[in-house]
Amino acid sequence: MFISKIMTKNAVTIDINADISQAREIMSENKFRHLPVVDESNFLIGIVTDRDIRSVSPSSHISGDMGMETLKRFSGIKIKDIMIKNPVALSPLDTLQDALILLQKERFGAFPVIDEQKKLIGIVSVRDILREFINVLGLEEPGTLLCIIAENKLGQMKKIVDAITEEHVSFGSVLVARYWEKGKRAIFPYLLTQNIAPLKRKLKNMGYTILDPMDWYMDHLPQND
Amino acid sequence: MKKTGFLYDERYLRHDTSPNHPESPERLKAIYQGIKDADLLPKLTLIQARRAELKWIETVHSKNYIKRFEAACHSGDSTFDYPDNQICAETFETALLAVGGILDAVRLVMTGKLDNVFCAVRPPGHHAEYEGALGFCYFNNIAIAARYLQIEWGIQRVGIVDFDVHHGNGTQHIFEEDPTVFYYSIHQHPTFAFPGTGRVFETGNGEGIGTTRNYPVLPGQGDKEYQGLVERDLVPVLSAFSPEVILVSAGFDAHVDDDMSDIHLSTQGYSRLMQRIVALAALYSDGRLISVLEGGYCIERLPELAANHVEILLNA
């Protein structure tokens, strides 16, 4: 799936010479946390985040003359002083998978999307990506999730799909945990049915293990941290 | 002893879901037999089915949906909206008879002729949405009963307790913006059970924020957890709402022997749960309680579960 299909087009932007109070207003009005910074020809030159703004904002605990003084100093700060220059950007032909890997690697919450001339054409946020996953997992369709432990050999998935299809049950999605225990994988079909009991019996009779939900794992790979 | 009604009619067996379907006429036969074998029939007022007027169905479902459902039943189709929803030529009529019987039960309670009622009806209702059938449900029986209480009897606060092991998505959605109907559901956690709704953070919308409450239970949990959540949550929450009438979506599929779920509620656990709900009705609703059958598919356990359920209503 290409970024061009997921991104928010016509992203709200901010000028490099704008005051940061302006950026703060735009963000709180629209509930964004990232504002791409562009020049007059819409070339991407930076990105400003709510975190960057907050780190230079005066504390709300400061009051009186000292507060006024701090506020004055704060209002003089321009976007160009705090923006991240040359931010990591995506192209419309990058994919959802690219964005996922990049999100984890770069620890950013959003990426501007630019065309070949580096002109801004959109923005992709973590929320946009999560929305796609909710859709892909079929979470908004009524159904039941199962976990089937199968041997890691060719043809297991076909047998399971055939068995489910014979019961006239449709698939919402299928996830596969590739490493379960030696020689085994866990298959999670999300099935668009309430009538799950006969199917469980059938799969058990075929020799599959239906895993107790309290023992579910997405993967048994060793954790990085 | 209370004046308890029992809605049952052999016409509810006519909704034929084809062999091997869990939502079978055998369920109702088992329930009737259980109540009969426990010698409870002579103590009960038998209520017969009657056909609901369409105007009541239309308080919850769109006219277009009702037409579509009727047409599907008469067309010879064997399923409606989802493959789960098996229908036959009699399904539409049976669904009307279920609603009509329940509305009559509500009328008998509201006129003081009865204190409470158990409605053993098919098809069940709590998954049915404004515009769609789901999970063996076509008309949302309990939701129509709540609307009838509001419109015909001027009831300002209806409490619905749904202990079917599956979340009553239809009932929740119908009332999620209505602060005068409290929907409280206990069910297997939606990540592990159909239909995938009823998460803790679903608490109503708009004016109805706070009058929807979901209490998901994890696979393997049972009596201890149910008892805890009833005392800690259900009782205080419903007490604060103080319903004028309590409606119960009675699903018996959380029983440990029912293989439609992974919840381990025992027969005694079911009794304790129902006793607490009945006690709430005594405190806040003048004892007025109408219980309507939803799921429950273990033919071996339904007789004792239904007999205990009715006995609790009689001894309320």
XYZ file of C-alpha atoms in Angstrom:
541
model
C 0.000 0.000 0.000
C 1.464 3.330 -1.067
C 1.884 6.339 1.166
C -0.058 8.441 -1.356
C -3.183 6.443 -0.413
C -2.741 6.886 3.344
C -1.396 10.409 3.725
C -3.357 13.510 4.604
C -3.289 15.723 1.525
C -3.273 19.530 1.771
C -1.359 19.415 5.033
C -1.514 22.566 7.115
C 1.915 24.227 7.058
C 3.709 27.133 8.674
C 6.062 29.803 7.390
C 9.686 29.750 8.484
C 9.477 33.311 9.807
C 6.276 32.827 11.781
C 6.248 33.184 15.573
C 6.048 29.939 17.480
C 2.907 31.166 19.235
C 1.235 30.966 15.819
C 2.332 27.352 15.453
C 1.050 26.590 18.912
C -2.351 28.004 18.037
C -2.636 26.035 14.791
C -1.696 22.830 16.584
C -4.130 23.205 19.439
C -6.957 24.232 17.083
C -6.452 21.264 14.781
C -5.135 18.782 17.340
C -1.938 18.197 15.323
C 1.446 17.607 16.800
C 3.512 18.194 13.663
C 3.637 21.139 11.285
C 5.726 21.003 8.123
C 7.660 24.215 7.447
C 7.683 25.326 3.810
C 8.941 28.310 1.844
C 6.823 30.446 -0.481
C 7.112 27.839 -3.291
C 5.970 25.034 -0.969
C 9.413 23.435 -0.752
C 9.838 21.503 2.468
C 12.499 23.019 4.684
C 11.701 21.659 8.078
C 9.165 20.352 10.559
C 8.151 21.678 13.934
C 6.638 19.515 16.657
C 4.588 20.370 19.711
C 7.382 18.988 21.815
C 9.894 21.476 20.378
C 7.487 24.319 21.090
C 6.799 23.153 24.607
C 10.485 22.878 25.433
C 10.965 26.612 24.752
C 7.602 27.699 26.195
C 7.517 29.489 29.542
C 6.250 27.459 32.421
C 2.666 28.237 33.357
C 3.850 28.359 36.975
C 5.832 31.572 36.441
C 3.745 34.652 37.259
C 4.053 38.381 37.816
C 6.820 40.497 36.250
C 9.005 37.512 35.782
C 6.180 35.869 33.841
C 5.697 38.867 31.556
C 9.419 38.984 30.905
C 9.576 35.300 29.989
C 6.498 35.603 27.819
C 8.052 38.486 25.903
C 11.188 36.496 25.288
C 9.094 33.500 24.196
C 7.040 35.475 21.688
C 10.235 36.558 19.935
C 11.185 32.991 19.056
C 10.665 32.134 15.398
C 9.879 28.823 13.773
C 13.304 28.794 12.100
C 14.921 28.820 15.567
C 13.377 25.577 16.741
C 12.396 23.602 13.623
C 14.058 20.359 12.675
C 15.867 21.064 9.412
C 15.808 18.561 6.570
C 13.436 16.181 8.323
C 13.081 12.573 7.277
C 10.454 12.612 4.553
C 8.609 10.002 2.543
C 7.776 9.903 -1.128
C 4.256 9.087 -2.345
C 5.587 5.838 -3.760
C 7.065 4.691 -0.472
C 4.899 2.046 1.161
C 3.084 1.471 4.433
C 5.817 -1.018 5.311
C 8.529 1.604 4.674
C 6.741 3.997 6.995
C 6.404 1.362 9.709
C 10.079 0.500 9.720
C 11.033 4.159 9.600
C 8.717 5.014 12.479
C 10.426 2.488 14.669
C 13.911 3.494 13.521
C 13.600 7.274 13.666
C 11.167 7.621 16.564
C 9.176 10.357 14.867
C 5.405 10.594 15.140
C 4.841 11.856 11.593
C 6.590 12.201 8.252
C 6.105 14.883 5.617
C 5.528 13.506 2.127
C 7.356 15.248 -0.734
C 7.436 14.894 -4.496
C 10.577 14.618 -6.663
C 11.171 18.390 -6.490
C 10.938 18.227 -2.674
C 7.633 20.078 -2.713
C 5.329 19.135 0.140
C 2.309 17.078 -0.932
C 1.083 15.632 2.350
C 1.824 14.264 5.805
C 1.578 10.785 7.315
C 1.203 10.344 11.057
C 1.243 7.350 13.370
C -2.521 7.722 13.595
C -2.911 7.352 9.820
C -0.874 4.154 9.945
C -2.764 2.739 12.927
C -6.048 3.433 11.149
C -4.865 1.270 8.258
C -4.015 -1.545 10.652
C -7.394 -1.436 12.363
C -8.839 -1.739 8.878
C -6.493 -4.557 7.817
C -7.190 -6.552 10.989
C -10.917 -6.200 10.322
C -11.498 -4.930 13.878
C -14.608 -3.029 12.872
C -16.359 -6.081 11.466
C -18.088 -8.490 13.837
C -16.200 -11.733 14.198
C -14.261 -14.169 16.373
C -10.495 -14.641 16.623
C -9.031 -18.144 16.931
C -5.485 -19.340 17.498
C -4.504 -22.590 15.824
C -1.119 -24.224 16.356
C 0.032 -25.987 13.197
C 3.192 -27.708 12.094
C 5.498 -25.483 10.108
C 5.244 -27.386 6.851
C 3.784 -26.760 3.458
C 0.031 -27.206 3.056
C -1.114 -26.649 6.657
C -2.737 -23.327 5.881
C -4.631 -24.848 2.961
C -6.104 -27.559 5.191
C -7.191 -24.999 7.764
C -8.684 -22.663 5.161
C -10.514 -25.591 3.540
C -11.932 -26.743 6.880
C -13.186 -23.247 7.693
C -14.613 -22.750 4.205
C -16.489 -26.068 4.417
C -18.312 -24.613 7.430
C -19.391 -21.640 5.259
C -17.413 -19.209 7.367
C -15.738 -16.148 5.807
C -12.377 -14.730 6.788
C -11.938 -11.210 8.142
C -8.147 -11.509 8.282
C -5.403 -14.018 9.024
C -2.264 -13.375 11.056
C 0.590 -15.832 11.276
C 3.074 -15.892 14.135
C 6.018 -17.450 12.354
C 7.996 -18.629 15.341
C 6.083 -20.468 17.981
C 8.043 -23.412 19.183
C 10.374 -25.577 17.184
C 8.633 -26.667 13.999
C 5.339 -24.969 14.911
C 3.605 -21.767 13.949
C 0.527 -20.080 15.342
C -2.226 -19.070 12.941
C -4.785 -16.475 13.997
C -7.787 -16.418 11.663
C -10.337 -13.678 12.377
C -13.614 -15.275 11.339
C -16.819 -13.467 10.524
C -19.047 -15.703 12.606
C -20.441 -16.229 16.062
C -20.842 -19.952 15.473
C -17.330 -20.934 16.447
C -17.908 -24.107 18.488
C -18.407 -26.622 15.635
C -15.372 -25.209 13.866
C -13.193 -25.611 16.950
C -14.348 -29.225 17.288
C -13.614 -29.895 13.638
C -10.088 -28.456 13.800
C -9.345 -30.407 16.980
C -10.497 -33.601 15.277
C -8.093 -32.834 12.448
C -5.269 -32.876 15.000
C -4.740 -29.132 15.441
C -4.332 -27.503 18.824
C -6.694 -24.616 19.537
C -4.686 -22.481 21.889
C -6.236 -21.136 25.093
C -6.557 -17.361 24.579
C -4.710 -16.709 27.831
C -1.625 -18.275 26.216
C -1.724 -16.224 23.014
C 1.427 -14.546 21.793
C 2.057 -12.723 18.558
C 5.467 -14.273 18.330
C 7.939 -16.144 20.475
C 10.947 -14.315 19.085
C 13.328 -13.085 21.776
C 12.489 -9.495 22.692
C 14.966 -6.756 21.745
C 14.704 -4.949 25.029
C -44.147 -15.799 46.388
C -44.097 -13.381 43.468
C -46.508 -13.347 40.560
C -44.107 -14.545 37.892
C -44.972 -14.888 34.228
C -43.472 -17.349 31.787
C -43.668 -16.495 28.110
C -43.446 -19.654 26.051
C -45.157 -20.738 22.866
C -44.600 -23.684 20.569
C -44.764 -21.274 17.659
C -41.294 -20.109 18.747
C -40.034 -23.496 17.545
C -41.008 -22.698 13.968
C -37.923 -20.591 13.318
C -35.960 -23.423 11.685
C -32.216 -22.772 11.558
C -31.388 -26.077 9.781
C -29.700 -29.049 11.462
C -26.539 -28.536 13.513
C -27.160 -24.840 14.041
C -26.539 -23.952 17.694
C -29.522 -21.574 17.892
C -31.973 -24.453 17.593
C -35.577 -25.087 18.653
C -34.113 -27.740 20.992
C -32.911 -24.901 23.220
C -36.458 -23.797 23.987
C -37.669 -27.362 24.422
C -34.885 -27.944 26.957
C -35.814 -24.740 28.817
C -39.507 -25.668 28.927
C -38.729 -29.207 30.038
C -36.398 -27.979 32.777
C -39.058 -25.668 34.198
C -41.686 -28.409 33.919
C -39.499 -31.056 35.562
C -38.781 -28.723 38.463
C -42.575 -28.562 39.061
C -42.558 -24.833 38.536
C -45.223 -24.607 35.822
C -48.189 -24.575 38.238
C -46.653 -21.593 40.042
C -46.232 -19.562 36.867
C -48.622 -17.528 34.754
C -48.187 -18.773 31.222
C -48.114 -16.026 28.613
C -48.695 -16.865 24.971
C -47.079 -15.327 21.960
C -48.865 -12.613 20.077
C -47.939 -10.802 16.929
C -46.261 -7.424 17.513
C -47.567 -4.398 15.663
C -45.012 -3.137 13.167
C -45.092 0.317 14.760
C -43.193 -1.115 17.742
C -40.572 -2.809 15.589
C -40.134 0.548 13.829
C -39.125 2.205 17.109
C -35.807 0.342 16.775
C -35.390 -0.819 13.153
C -35.713 1.005 9.841
C -38.764 0.298 7.698
C -36.439 -0.684 4.915
C -34.701 -3.265 7.096
C -38.004 -4.764 8.218
C -39.123 -5.078 4.584
C -35.815 -6.567 3.558
C -36.027 -9.161 6.357
C -39.602 -10.091 5.498
C -38.752 -10.423 1.808
C -35.740 -12.629 2.531
C -37.840 -15.017 4.632
C -40.515 -15.286 1.961
C -38.036 -15.622 -0.902
C -36.776 -19.022 0.208
C -33.307 -17.715 1.104
C -31.660 -19.757 3.835
C -29.522 -16.960 5.288
C -29.942 -13.238 5.914
C -27.138 -10.630 6.022
C -24.546 -13.137 7.339
C -24.168 -16.910 6.799
C -24.656 -17.304 10.595
C -28.206 -16.037 10.330
C -30.176 -19.042 9.147
C -33.760 -18.260 8.198
C -36.815 -20.094 6.924
C -40.215 -18.997 5.622
C -41.498 -18.755 9.233
C -38.643 -16.694 10.661
C -40.183 -13.264 10.101
C -43.472 -14.291 11.677
C -41.694 -15.980 14.612
C -39.616 -12.865 15.231
C -42.831 -10.783 15.325
C -44.339 -13.277 17.772
C -41.283 -12.992 20.009
C -41.528 -9.205 20.196
C -45.317 -9.281 20.648
C -45.065 -11.772 23.501
C -42.424 -9.682 25.248
C -44.455 -6.470 24.906
C -47.423 -8.292 26.406
C -45.214 -9.435 29.276
C -44.133 -5.820 29.829
C -47.795 -4.717 29.796
C -48.718 -7.334 32.412
C -45.913 -6.136 34.670
C -46.734 -2.449 34.168
C -50.414 -3.013 34.978
C -49.432 -4.859 38.145
C -50.907 -8.174 37.065
C -47.436 -9.705 37.299
C -44.280 -8.829 39.228
C -41.756 -10.240 36.822
C -41.514 -12.455 33.741
C -39.104 -14.803 32.015
C -39.563 -14.658 28.234
C -38.295 -17.856 26.585
C -38.338 -16.611 23.014
C -36.596 -17.289 19.727
C -34.999 -15.776 17.768
C -32.778 -13.870 20.201
C -32.242 -10.126 19.741
C -29.321 -8.284 21.324
C -26.986 -8.369 18.281
C -29.624 -6.956 15.902
C -28.820 -3.416 14.781
C -31.080 -0.631 13.501
C -30.281 -1.685 9.966
C -28.934 -5.238 10.128
C -29.223 -8.785 11.431
C -26.258 -10.308 13.240
C -25.341 -13.262 15.430
C -28.635 -15.170 15.008
C -30.628 -12.004 15.890
C -33.183 -10.199 13.662
C -35.307 -7.900 15.830
C -33.729 -6.443 18.940
C -36.330 -7.731 21.406
C -34.950 -6.062 24.514
C -34.449 -2.709 22.779
C -38.036 -2.721 21.510
C -39.223 -3.559 25.039
C -37.278 -0.558 26.362
C -38.783 1.760 23.729
C -42.256 0.415 24.537
C -41.657 1.190 28.223
C -40.635 4.729 27.326
C -43.387 5.478 24.823
C -46.389 3.547 26.112
C -45.678 3.667 29.848
C -43.719 6.910 30.217
C -40.805 5.237 31.947
C -37.907 7.693 32.384
C -35.133 5.299 33.392
C -34.822 1.802 31.963
C -31.967 -0.419 33.165
C -30.818 -3.193 30.848
C -28.499 -5.845 32.246
C -27.035 -8.116 29.575
C -25.167 -11.172 30.877
C -25.030 -13.080 27.624
C -21.386 -14.077 27.083
C -21.350 -12.034 23.862
C -21.593 -8.260 23.862
C -25.007 -6.892 22.855
C -23.696 -4.562 20.162
C -27.177 -3.852 18.827
C -28.631 -2.807 22.165
C -25.603 -0.660 22.940
C -25.698 1.132 19.611
C -29.444 1.760 19.776
C -29.204 3.451 23.185
C -25.670 4.842 23.267
C -26.915 8.434 22.929
C -29.921 7.937 25.201
C -29.266 8.882 28.835
C -32.612 7.401 29.921
C -31.611 3.812 29.123
C -28.669 2.325 31.003
C -27.047 -0.543 29.133
C -24.807 -2.676 31.355
C -23.110 -5.656 29.746
C -20.886 -8.387 31.155
C -19.304 -10.498 28.428
C -16.190 -12.311 27.298
C -13.503 -9.797 26.301
C -14.124 -8.678 22.686
C -10.615 -9.609 21.549
C -11.495 -13.228 22.312
C -15.178 -13.364 21.442
C -17.833 -12.375 18.943
C -18.749 -9.724 17.894
C -15.618 -7.741 18.874
C -17.332 -4.788 20.556
C -17.990 -3.939 24.199
C -14.606 -2.636 25.248
C -14.236 -0.851 28.590
C -13.842 2.528 26.919
C -17.182 2.265 25.091
C -19.228 4.310 27.538
C -21.857 5.967 25.354
C -21.946 8.979 23.051
C -23.220 12.535 23.242
C -25.902 12.907 25.885
C -25.633 9.196 26.596
C -22.064 9.315 27.883
C -22.027 7.395 31.139
C -25.137 5.285 30.584
C -23.366 2.526 28.679
C -21.090 0.289 30.679
C -19.095 -2.695 29.487
C -17.407 -5.175 31.747
C -15.312 -7.622 29.701
C -14.345 -10.889 31.385
C -11.215 -12.795 30.361
C -11.167 -16.370 29.036
C -11.085 -18.873 31.879
C -12.648 -16.506 34.412
C -15.850 -17.487 36.163
C -17.762 -17.366 39.447
C -15.167 -15.523 41.512
C -14.659 -12.743 38.966
C -18.390 -12.390 38.279
C -19.165 -12.128 41.969
C -16.440 -9.525 42.398
C -17.561 -7.362 39.505
C -21.202 -7.555 40.552
C -20.472 -6.291 44.058
C -17.804 -3.799 43.056
C -19.391 -2.412 39.909
C -22.812 -3.608 38.765
C -24.597 -2.988 42.070
C -23.233 0.517 42.763
C -23.540 1.607 39.128
C -27.151 0.500 38.723
C -28.040 1.781 42.182
C -26.801 5.211 41.181
C -28.941 5.092 38.025
C -31.955 3.795 39.957
C -33.923 2.220 37.063
C -37.721 2.238 37.224
C -37.815 -1.102 35.404
C -35.055 -3.653 34.847
C -34.781 -5.614 31.618
C -32.442 -8.591 31.508
C -30.795 -9.942 28.358
C -30.463 -13.465 29.719
C -27.827 -15.419 27.841
C -26.736 -18.703 29.383
C -23.692 -19.188 27.176
C -21.159 -18.095 29.802
C -21.705 -21.484 31.461
C -18.542 -23.557 31.751
C -20.130 -26.391 29.747
C -21.231 -24.128 26.879
C -18.619 -24.403 24.142
C -19.594 -21.100 22.496
C -17.327 -19.287 24.960
C -14.282 -19.691 27.185
C -16.006 -18.350 30.309
C -16.352 -20.705 33.262
C -19.480 -19.555 35.060
C -21.127 -22.394 37.008
C -24.828 -23.065 37.444
C -24.553 -21.653 40.982
C -22.631 -18.666 39.630
C -25.539 -17.918 37.303
C -27.975 -18.139 40.203
C -25.953 -15.764 42.358
C -25.749 -13.262 39.506
C -29.497 -13.356 38.902
C -30.236 -13.063 42.647
C -28.268 -9.813 42.782
C -30.097 -8.388 39.762
C -33.460 -9.359 41.234
C -32.443 -7.707 44.530
C -31.649 -4.502 42.618
C -35.099 -4.627 41.017
C -36.663 -5.000 44.462
C -34.738 -1.975 45.756
C -35.178 0.437 42.867
C -37.788 -0.847 40.438
C -40.605 -1.993 42.684
C -39.596 -5.517 41.693
C -40.464 -4.895 38.035
C -38.171 -7.080 35.953
C -38.593 -8.635 32.524
C -35.984 -11.190 31.544
C -35.609 -12.097 27.876
C -33.703 -15.094 26.566
C -30.684 -14.361 24.367
C -28.040 -17.084 23.848
C -27.201 -20.293 25.701
C -26.491 -23.354 23.626
C -25.652 -26.213 25.995
C -28.777 -28.358 25.746
C -27.694 -30.405 28.795
C -27.396 -27.356 31.066
C -30.270 -25.166 29.837
C -32.974 -27.050 31.824
C -31.356 -26.425 35.222
C -30.260 -22.886 34.303
C -33.787 -21.929 33.222
C -35.442 -23.613 36.218
C -33.130 -21.797 38.644
C -33.685 -18.518 36.796
C -37.462 -18.807 37.123
C -37.270 -19.972 40.732
C -35.248 -16.867 41.607
C -37.962 -14.714 39.997
C -40.659 -16.550 42.000
C -38.766 -16.058 45.266
C -37.781 -12.471 44.553
